[in-house]
Amino acid sequence: MSPKKTAAPDPARSLALLWGSHTKPGRSGLTVRSIVGTAIELADAQGLDAVSMRTVAEQLKVGTMSLYTHVPGKGELTDLMFDSVYGDLYADVDEPARQTGGWRGALEFIAQRNWDVLVKHPWIHEVPTMRNALGPNITLKYEAELRPLDGLGLTDVEMDSALTLVLTHVHGTARAGAEQLRTQRETGLSDQEWWREIAPTLTYVMAGAADRFPVAGRVGTSVGEHFQSVIDPAHALQFGLSRILDGIELLIASR
């Protein structure tokens, strides 16, 4: 079943909310921070579809209309949630640049921090980020992640492209990991249990089709036996990241 569609937020209104005060209480005693924090807790536990103005109000034990005096709707609330979860990504704007190993160590650190956020808040995968309002935390994140690439001889566009390449790899593997965990919960089987259950049948059918799929059969069997699963997201993250950084290193060396 496809996720429910949320009305698109008003970009200007979202920006004003994102950069405004989140701690000033209204007449009901509510603050934007408390609303956003409650919404994040709901999404972490039940997914983004579980978050609505009504369910957040119920959790806060206030009337739904009280929320609308602070946040216009779910679209704007989602923008606030997205920006908020990245608020503690780094201790300060220069933390990535301080990592050992130069720019490469910095990008490895950046990849791991982003991975940790995505694992903790898998609902982020449901948020359309291409036109997500640029809040203070997301803007600070971008600044912090670009600084280790500054002064290496890359153009501004190449700096952005290198960072984007790393982050899209992290998002892709984290999404695969989230799907893996969701499947485990829905089936009640761990990947190891699932592999042991299908391995005999898979071996039998692949033996009969060995002439059609010689490479796929050999490699797929090796991967399944090695990981006891179709994929190991943590391995995929590190393997892909190393290859990406090797490529960026060649680009830098060429300058």
PDB file of C-alpha atoms in Angstrom:
ATOM      1  CA  MET A   1       0.000   0.000   0.000  1.00  0.00           C
ATOM      2  CA  SER A   2       1.429   3.376  -0.986  1.00  0.00           C
ATOM      3  CA  PRO A   3       1.940   5.994   1.738  1.00  0.00           C
ATOM      4  CA  LYS A   4      -0.746   8.596   2.261  1.00  0.00           C
ATOM      5  CA  LYS A   5      -0.143  11.840   0.457  1.00  0.00           C
ATOM      6  CA  THR A   6       0.402  14.915   2.609  1.00  0.00           C
ATOM      7  CA  ALA A   7      -0.615  18.348   1.401  1.00  0.00           C
ATOM      8  CA  ALA A   8       2.472  20.200   0.186  1.00  0.00           C
ATOM      9  CA  PRO A   9       3.648  22.778   2.711  1.00  0.00           C
ATOM     10  CA  ASP A  10       3.808  26.453   1.875  1.00  0.00           C
ATOM     11  CA  PRO A  11       7.595  26.973   1.342  1.00  0.00           C
ATOM     12  CA  ALA A  12       7.588  30.562   2.625  1.00  0.00           C
ATOM     13  CA  ARG A  13       5.573  29.626   5.696  1.00  0.00           C
ATOM     14  CA  SER A  14       7.792  26.621   6.386  1.00  0.00           C
ATOM     15  CA  LEU A  15      10.907  28.779   6.165  1.00  0.00           C
ATOM     16  CA  ALA A  16       9.451  31.311   8.586  1.00  0.00           C
ATOM     17  CA  LEU A  17       8.592  28.509  11.008  1.00  0.00           C
ATOM     18  CA  LEU A  18      11.957  26.792  10.641  1.00  0.00           C
ATOM     19  CA  TRP A  19      13.920  29.944  11.364  1.00  0.00           C
ATOM     20  CA  GLY A  20      11.550  31.280  14.022  1.00  0.00           C
ATOM     21  CA  SER A  21      11.385  30.680  17.761  1.00  0.00           C
ATOM     22  CA  HIS A  22      10.546  27.101  18.767  1.00  0.00           C
ATOM     23  CA  THR A  23      10.530  27.682  22.505  1.00  0.00           C
ATOM     24  CA  LYS A  24       8.031  30.530  22.897  1.00  0.00           C
ATOM     25  CA  PRO A  25       4.854  29.079  24.465  1.00  0.00           C
ATOM     26  CA  GLY A  26       1.388  29.975  23.243  1.00  0.00           C
ATOM     27  CA  ARG A  27      -1.703  30.512  25.398  1.00  0.00           C
ATOM     28  CA  SER A  28      -2.107  26.749  25.794  1.00  0.00           C
ATOM     29  CA  GLY A  29       1.478  26.407  27.014  1.00  0.00           C
ATOM     30  CA  LEU A  30       2.498  24.559  23.846  1.00  0.00           C
ATOM     31  CA  THR A  31       5.703  25.296  22.000  1.00  0.00           C
ATOM     32  CA  VAL A  32       6.737  24.388  18.474  1.00  0.00           C
ATOM     33  CA  ARG A  33       9.567  22.339  19.996  1.00  0.00           C
ATOM     34  CA  SER A  34       7.190  20.205  22.082  1.00  0.00           C
ATOM     35  CA  ILE A  35       4.914  19.612  19.086  1.00  0.00           C
ATOM     36  CA  VAL A  36       7.807  18.607  16.837  1.00  0.00           C
ATOM     37  CA  GLY A  37       9.375  16.393  19.503  1.00  0.00           C
ATOM     38  CA  THR A  38       6.110  14.530  20.027  1.00  0.00           C
ATOM     39  CA  ALA A  39       5.624  14.093  16.274  1.00  0.00           C
ATOM     40  CA  ILE A  40       9.140  12.646  15.938  1.00  0.00           C
ATOM     41  CA  GLU A  41       8.466  10.152  18.745  1.00  0.00           C
ATOM     42  CA  LEU A  42       5.294   9.032  16.969  1.00  0.00           C
ATOM     43  CA  ALA A  43       7.057   8.674  13.634  1.00  0.00           C
ATOM     44  CA  ASP A  44       9.950   6.740  15.182  1.00  0.00           C
ATOM     45  CA  ALA A  45       7.524   4.282  16.761  1.00  0.00           C
ATOM     46  CA  GLN A  46       4.873   3.941  14.050  1.00  0.00           C
ATOM     47  CA  GLY A  47       6.073   5.603  10.838  1.00  0.00           C
ATOM     48  CA  LEU A  48       5.276   8.942   9.241  1.00  0.00           C
ATOM     49  CA  ASP A  49       1.734   7.883   8.283  1.00  0.00           C
ATOM     50  CA  ALA A  50       0.892   7.660  11.988  1.00  0.00           C
ATOM     51  CA  VAL A  51       1.621  11.355  12.446  1.00  0.00           C
ATOM     52  CA  SER A  52      -1.311  13.721  12.083  1.00  0.00           C
ATOM     53  CA  MET A  53      -2.273  16.923  13.835  1.00  0.00           C
ATOM     54  CA  ARG A  54      -4.910  14.942  15.715  1.00  0.00           C
ATOM     55  CA  THR A  55      -2.612  12.164  16.916  1.00  0.00           C
ATOM     56  CA  VAL A  56       0.038  14.653  18.014  1.00  0.00           C
ATOM     57  CA  ALA A  57      -2.607  16.633  19.915  1.00  0.00           C
ATOM     58  CA  GLU A  58      -3.814  13.448  21.607  1.00  0.00           C
ATOM     59  CA  GLN A  59      -0.277  12.658  22.730  1.00  0.00           C
ATOM     60  CA  LEU A  60       0.080  16.172  24.127  1.00  0.00           C
ATOM     61  CA  LYS A  61      -3.406  15.993  25.688  1.00  0.00           C
ATOM     62  CA  VAL A  62      -4.586  19.207  24.061  1.00  0.00           C
ATOM     63  CA  GLY A  63      -7.203  20.081  21.478  1.00  0.00           C
ATOM     64  CA  THR A  64      -6.166  19.717  17.851  1.00  0.00           C
ATOM     65  CA  MET A  65      -6.905  23.371  17.149  1.00  0.00           C
ATOM     66  CA  SER A  66      -4.268  24.357  19.705  1.00  0.00           C
ATOM     67  CA  LEU A  67      -1.620  22.912  17.397  1.00  0.00           C
ATOM     68  CA  TYR A  68      -2.778  24.976  14.440  1.00  0.00           C
ATOM     69  CA  THR A  69      -1.902  28.199  16.264  1.00  0.00           C
ATOM     70  CA  HIS A  70       1.737  27.045  16.083  1.00  0.00           C
ATOM     71  CA  VAL A  71       1.953  24.835  12.956  1.00  0.00           C
ATOM     72  CA  PRO A  72      -0.389  25.211   9.929  1.00  0.00           C
ATOM     73  CA  GLY A  73      -0.509  21.523   8.995  1.00  0.00           C
ATOM     74  CA  LYS A  74       1.290  18.228   8.564  1.00  0.00           C
ATOM     75  CA  GLY A  75       3.354  19.407   5.605  1.00  0.00           C
ATOM     76  CA  GLU A  76       4.965  22.175   7.629  1.00  0.00           C
ATOM     77  CA  LEU A  77       5.228  19.860  10.639  1.00  0.00           C
ATOM     78  CA  THR A  78       7.146  17.332   8.522  1.00  0.00           C
ATOM     79  CA  ASP A  79       9.579  20.059   7.438  1.00  0.00           C
ATOM     80  CA  LEU A  80      10.135  20.916  11.099  1.00  0.00           C
ATOM     81  CA  MET A  81      10.627  17.257  12.035  1.00  0.00           C
ATOM     82  CA  PHE A  82      13.125  16.719   9.215  1.00  0.00           C
ATOM     83  CA  ASP A  83      15.206  19.724  10.228  1.00  0.00           C
ATOM     84  CA  SER A  84      15.008  18.872  13.929  1.00  0.00           C
ATOM     85  CA  VAL A  85      16.452  15.339  13.728  1.00  0.00           C
ATOM     86  CA  TYR A  86      19.630  16.777  12.220  1.00  0.00           C
ATOM     87  CA  GLY A  87      20.068  19.299  15.030  1.00  0.00           C
ATOM     88  CA  ASP A  88      22.555  17.180  16.972  1.00  0.00           C
ATOM     89  CA  LEU A  89      24.359  15.664  13.992  1.00  0.00           C
ATOM     90  CA  TYR A  90      27.654  17.341  14.845  1.00  0.00           C
ATOM     91  CA  ALA A  91      29.073  18.885  18.025  1.00  0.00           C
ATOM     92  CA  ASP A  92      29.894  22.015  16.026  1.00  0.00           C
ATOM     93  CA  VAL A  93      30.316  23.083  12.418  1.00  0.00           C
ATOM     94  CA  ASP A  94      33.984  22.050  12.288  1.00  0.00           C
ATOM     95  CA  GLU A  95      33.647  18.580  13.845  1.00  0.00           C
ATOM     96  CA  PRO A  96      33.834  16.741  10.491  1.00  0.00           C
ATOM     97  CA  ALA A  97      36.891  18.753   9.431  1.00  0.00           C
ATOM     98  CA  ARG A  98      38.683  17.892  12.689  1.00  0.00           C
ATOM     99  CA  GLN A  99      38.601  14.145  12.046  1.00  0.00           C
ATOM    100  CA  THR A 100      41.861  12.315  11.482  1.00  0.00           C
ATOM    101  CA  GLY A 101      42.598  11.189   7.950  1.00  0.00           C
ATOM    102  CA  GLY A 102      42.046  14.529   6.246  1.00  0.00           C
ATOM    103  CA  TRP A 103      39.118  14.967   3.871  1.00  0.00           C
ATOM    104  CA  ARG A 104      38.723  11.205   3.510  1.00  0.00           C
ATOM    105  CA  GLY A 105      38.400  10.641   7.247  1.00  0.00           C
ATOM    106  CA  ALA A 106      35.957  13.553   7.362  1.00  0.00           C
ATOM    107  CA  LEU A 107      33.700  12.036   4.693  1.00  0.00           C
ATOM    108  CA  GLU A 108      33.793   8.651   6.436  1.00  0.00           C
ATOM    109  CA  PHE A 109      32.719  10.407   9.638  1.00  0.00           C
ATOM    110  CA  ILE A 110      29.966  12.285   7.776  1.00  0.00           C
ATOM    111  CA  ALA A 111      28.707   9.062   6.197  1.00  0.00           C
ATOM    112  CA  GLN A 112      28.534   7.284   9.557  1.00  0.00           C
ATOM    113  CA  ARG A 113      26.725  10.155  11.287  1.00  0.00           C
ATOM    114  CA  ASN A 114      24.129  10.366   8.512  1.00  0.00           C
ATOM    115  CA  TRP A 115      23.727   6.565   8.596  1.00  0.00           C
ATOM    116  CA  ASP A 116      23.089   6.703  12.356  1.00  0.00           C
ATOM    117  CA  VAL A 117      20.329   9.307  11.919  1.00  0.00           C
ATOM    118  CA  LEU A 118      18.635   7.297   9.163  1.00  0.00           C
ATOM    119  CA  VAL A 119      18.742   4.097  11.218  1.00  0.00           C
ATOM    120  CA  LYS A 120      17.314   5.898  14.252  1.00  0.00           C
ATOM    121  CA  HIS A 121      14.608   7.695  12.227  1.00  0.00           C
ATOM    122  CA  PRO A 122      13.716   5.440   9.248  1.00  0.00           C
ATOM    123  CA  TRP A 123      10.653   7.570   8.462  1.00  0.00           C
ATOM    124  CA  ILE A 124      13.062  10.088   6.902  1.00  0.00           C
ATOM    125  CA  HIS A 125      12.998   7.884   3.795  1.00  0.00           C
ATOM    126  CA  GLU A 126       9.339   8.848   3.362  1.00  0.00           C
ATOM    127  CA  VAL A 127      10.104  12.590   3.328  1.00  0.00           C
ATOM    128  CA  PRO A 128      10.577  14.151  -0.129  1.00  0.00           C
ATOM    129  CA  THR A 129      13.847  16.020   0.345  1.00  0.00           C
ATOM    130  CA  MET A 130      14.523  17.530  -3.080  1.00  0.00           C
ATOM    131  CA  ARG A 131      12.490  20.650  -2.257  1.00  0.00           C
ATOM    132  CA  ASN A 132      12.549  20.381   1.499  1.00  0.00           C
ATOM    133  CA  ALA A 133      12.605  23.798   3.126  1.00  0.00           C
ATOM    134  CA  LEU A 134      16.137  24.714   4.183  1.00  0.00           C
ATOM    135  CA  GLY A 135      16.022  25.087   7.936  1.00  0.00           C
ATOM    136  CA  PRO A 136      18.870  26.145  10.240  1.00  0.00           C
ATOM    137  CA  ASN A 137      19.977  22.605  11.072  1.00  0.00           C
ATOM    138  CA  ILE A 138      20.018  21.415   7.455  1.00  0.00           C
ATOM    139  CA  THR A 139      21.904  24.560   6.421  1.00  0.00           C
ATOM    140  CA  LEU A 140      24.456  24.070   9.218  1.00  0.00           C
ATOM    141  CA  LYS A 141      24.780  20.398   8.204  1.00  0.00           C
ATOM    142  CA  TYR A 142      25.573  21.423   4.625  1.00  0.00           C
ATOM    143  CA  GLU A 143      28.174  23.928   5.801  1.00  0.00           C
ATOM    144  CA  ALA A 144      29.822  21.388   8.119  1.00  0.00           C
ATOM    145  CA  GLU A 145      29.933  18.698   5.435  1.00  0.00           C
ATOM    146  CA  LEU A 146      31.373  20.968   2.743  1.00  0.00           C
ATOM    147  CA  ARG A 147      34.212  22.439   4.807  1.00  0.00           C
ATOM    148  CA  PRO A 148      36.479  19.353   4.637  1.00  0.00           C
ATOM    149  CA  LEU A 149      36.294  19.538   0.815  1.00  0.00           C
ATOM    150  CA  ASP A 150      37.166  23.225   0.624  1.00  0.00           C
ATOM    151  CA  GLY A 151      40.631  24.159  -0.590  1.00  0.00           C
ATOM    152  CA  LEU A 152      41.376  20.818  -2.267  1.00  0.00           C
ATOM    153  CA  GLY A 153      41.238  22.167  -5.802  1.00  0.00           C
ATOM    154  CA  LEU A 154      37.669  21.079  -6.518  1.00  0.00           C
ATOM    155  CA  THR A 155      35.211  23.537  -8.016  1.00  0.00           C
ATOM    156  CA  ASP A 156      32.165  24.512  -5.965  1.00  0.00           C
ATOM    157  CA  VAL A 157      29.975  22.283  -8.137  1.00  0.00           C
ATOM    158  CA  GLU A 158      32.398  19.370  -7.714  1.00  0.00           C
ATOM    159  CA  MET A 159      32.428  19.847  -3.946  1.00  0.00           C
ATOM    160  CA  ASP A 160      28.649  19.654  -3.878  1.00  0.00           C
ATOM    161  CA  SER A 161      28.636  16.692  -6.276  1.00  0.00           C
ATOM    162  CA  ALA A 162      31.189  14.741  -4.216  1.00  0.00           C
ATOM    163  CA  LEU A 163      29.189  15.296  -1.027  1.00  0.00           C
ATOM    164  CA  THR A 164      25.945  14.383  -2.792  1.00  0.00           C
ATOM    165  CA  LEU A 165      27.512  11.167  -4.093  1.00  0.00           C
ATOM    166  CA  VAL A 166      28.465  10.123  -0.563  1.00  0.00           C
ATOM    167  CA  LEU A 167      25.097  11.046   0.957  1.00  0.00           C
ATOM    168  CA  THR A 168      22.985   9.382  -1.752  1.00  0.00           C
ATOM    169  CA  HIS A 169      24.992   6.190  -1.234  1.00  0.00           C
ATOM    170  CA  VAL A 170      24.326   6.396   2.523  1.00  0.00           C
ATOM    171  CA  HIS A 171      20.609   7.009   1.924  1.00  0.00           C
ATOM    172  CA  GLY A 172      20.324   4.133  -0.529  1.00  0.00           C
ATOM    173  CA  THR A 173      21.968   1.567   1.722  1.00  0.00           C
ATOM    174  CA  ALA A 174      20.101   2.835   4.782  1.00  0.00           C
ATOM    175  CA  ARG A 175      16.817   2.505   2.875  1.00  0.00           C
ATOM    176  CA  ALA A 176      17.726  -1.103   2.025  1.00  0.00           C
ATOM    177  CA  GLY A 177      18.471  -1.710   5.693  1.00  0.00           C
ATOM    178  CA  ALA A 178      15.145  -0.203   6.745  1.00  0.00           C
ATOM    179  CA  GLU A 179      13.309  -2.424   4.256  1.00  0.00           C
ATOM    180  CA  GLN A 180      15.224  -5.433   5.562  1.00  0.00           C
ATOM    181  CA  LEU A 181      14.183  -4.708   9.161  1.00  0.00           C
ATOM    182  CA  ARG A 182      10.577  -4.052   8.140  1.00  0.00           C
ATOM    183  CA  THR A 183      10.454  -7.400   6.321  1.00  0.00           C
ATOM    184  CA  GLN A 184      11.879  -9.172   9.357  1.00  0.00           C
ATOM    185  CA  ARG A 185       9.197  -7.642  11.581  1.00  0.00           C
ATOM    186  CA  GLU A 186       6.373  -8.435   9.162  1.00  0.00           C
ATOM    187  CA  THR A 187       7.413 -12.056   8.564  1.00  0.00           C
ATOM    188  CA  GLY A 188       8.660 -12.812  12.059  1.00  0.00           C
ATOM    189  CA  LEU A 189      11.804 -14.351  10.530  1.00  0.00           C
ATOM    190  CA  SER A 190      15.359 -13.120  10.848  1.00  0.00           C
ATOM    191  CA  ASP A 191      17.390 -13.074   7.626  1.00  0.00           C
ATOM    192  CA  GLN A 192      19.335 -16.113   8.852  1.00  0.00           C
ATOM    193  CA  GLU A 193      16.113 -18.035   9.527  1.00  0.00           C
ATOM    194  CA  TRP A 194      14.688 -17.020   6.150  1.00  0.00           C
ATOM    195  CA  TRP A 195      17.870 -18.092   4.346  1.00  0.00           C
ATOM    196  CA  ARG A 196      17.944 -21.482   6.067  1.00  0.00           C
ATOM    197  CA  GLU A 197      14.286 -21.984   5.108  1.00  0.00           C
ATOM    198  CA  ILE A 198      14.702 -21.242   1.395  1.00  0.00           C
ATOM    199  CA  ALA A 199      18.264 -22.513   0.855  1.00  0.00           C
ATOM    200  CA  PRO A 200      17.354 -26.187   0.088  1.00  0.00           C
ATOM    201  CA  THR A 201      14.653 -25.252  -2.437  1.00  0.00           C
ATOM    202  CA  LEU A 202      16.809 -22.530  -3.975  1.00  0.00           C
ATOM    203  CA  THR A 203      19.723 -24.935  -4.368  1.00  0.00           C
ATOM    204  CA  TYR A 204      17.427 -27.464  -6.075  1.00  0.00           C
ATOM    205  CA  VAL A 205      15.855 -25.053  -8.570  1.00  0.00           C
ATOM    206  CA  MET A 206      19.153 -23.332  -9.364  1.00  0.00           C
ATOM    207  CA  ALA A 207      20.810 -26.705 -10.013  1.00  0.00           C
ATOM    208  CA  GLY A 208      18.240 -27.343 -12.719  1.00  0.00           C
ATOM    209  CA  ALA A 209      18.907 -23.945 -14.293  1.00  0.00           C
ATOM    210  CA  ALA A 210      22.677 -23.859 -13.906  1.00  0.00           C
ATOM    211  CA  ASP A 211      23.220 -23.670 -17.656  1.00  0.00           C
ATOM    212  CA  ARG A 212      21.008 -20.566 -17.915  1.00  0.00           C
ATOM    213  CA  PHE A 213      22.328 -18.657 -14.891  1.00  0.00           C
ATOM    214  CA  PRO A 214      25.895 -19.870 -14.264  1.00  0.00           C
ATOM    215  CA  VAL A 215      27.271 -16.570 -12.946  1.00  0.00           C
ATOM    216  CA  ALA A 216      24.126 -15.454 -11.117  1.00  0.00           C
ATOM    217  CA  GLY A 217      23.774 -18.844  -9.472  1.00  0.00           C
ATOM    218  CA  ARG A 218      27.382 -18.966  -8.322  1.00  0.00           C
ATOM    219  CA  VAL A 219      27.582 -15.386  -7.074  1.00  0.00           C
ATOM    220  CA  GLY A 220      24.119 -15.358  -5.502  1.00  0.00           C
ATOM    221  CA  THR A 221      24.864 -18.560  -3.616  1.00  0.00           C
ATOM    222  CA  SER A 222      28.201 -17.195  -2.393  1.00  0.00           C
ATOM    223  CA  VAL A 223      26.590 -13.975  -1.171  1.00  0.00           C
ATOM    224  CA  GLY A 224      23.734 -15.795   0.532  1.00  0.00           C
ATOM    225  CA  GLU A 225      26.069 -18.195   2.303  1.00  0.00           C
ATOM    226  CA  HIS A 226      28.457 -15.412   3.299  1.00  0.00           C
ATOM    227  CA  PHE A 227      25.846 -13.006   4.704  1.00  0.00           C
ATOM    228  CA  GLN A 228      23.044 -15.496   5.389  1.00  0.00           C
ATOM    229  CA  SER A 229      20.911 -12.895   3.640  1.00  0.00           C
ATOM    230  CA  VAL A 230      20.374 -11.272   0.273  1.00  0.00           C
ATOM    231  CA  ILE A 231      22.255  -8.165   1.445  1.00  0.00           C
ATOM    232  CA  ASP A 232      24.259  -6.853   4.377  1.00  0.00           C
ATOM    233  CA  PRO A 233      23.566  -3.096   4.414  1.00  0.00           C
ATOM    234  CA  ALA A 234      26.513  -2.305   6.714  1.00  0.00           C
ATOM    235  CA  HIS A 235      28.900  -4.110   4.345  1.00  0.00           C
ATOM    236  CA  ALA A 236      27.309  -2.408   1.335  1.00  0.00           C
ATOM    237  CA  LEU A 237      27.769   0.973   3.032  1.00  0.00           C
ATOM    238  CA  GLN A 238      31.475   0.479   3.717  1.00  0.00           C
ATOM    239  CA  PHE A 239      32.295  -1.198   0.394  1.00  0.00           C
ATOM    240  CA  GLY A 240      30.538   1.451  -1.672  1.00  0.00           C
ATOM    241  CA  LEU A 241      31.894   4.325   0.420  1.00  0.00           C
ATOM    242  CA  SER A 242      35.475   3.118  -0.041  1.00  0.00           C
ATOM    243  CA  ARG A 243      35.021   2.923  -3.823  1.00  0.00           C
ATOM    244  CA  ILE A 244      33.431   6.396  -3.903  1.00  0.00           C
ATOM    245  CA  LEU A 245      36.255   7.924  -1.861  1.00  0.00           C
ATOM    246  CA  ASP A 246      38.818   6.243  -4.129  1.00  0.00           C
ATOM    247  CA  GLY A 247      37.176   7.984  -7.081  1.00  0.00           C
ATOM    248  CA  ILE A 248      37.107  11.387  -5.327  1.00  0.00           C
ATOM    249  CA  GLU A 249      40.782  10.904  -4.424  1.00  0.00           C
ATOM    250  CA  LEU A 250      41.624  10.429  -8.109  1.00  0.00           C
ATOM    251  CA  LEU A 251      39.715  13.595  -8.978  1.00  0.00           C
ATOM    252  CA  ILE A 252      41.572  15.595  -6.326  1.00  0.00           C
ATOM    253  CA  ALA A 253      44.925  14.168  -7.427  1.00  0.00           C
ATOM    254  CA  SER A 254      44.226  15.243 -11.006  1.00  0.00           C
ATOM    255  CA  ARG A 255      44.141  18.866  -9.837  1.00  0.00           C
TER     256      ARG A 255
END
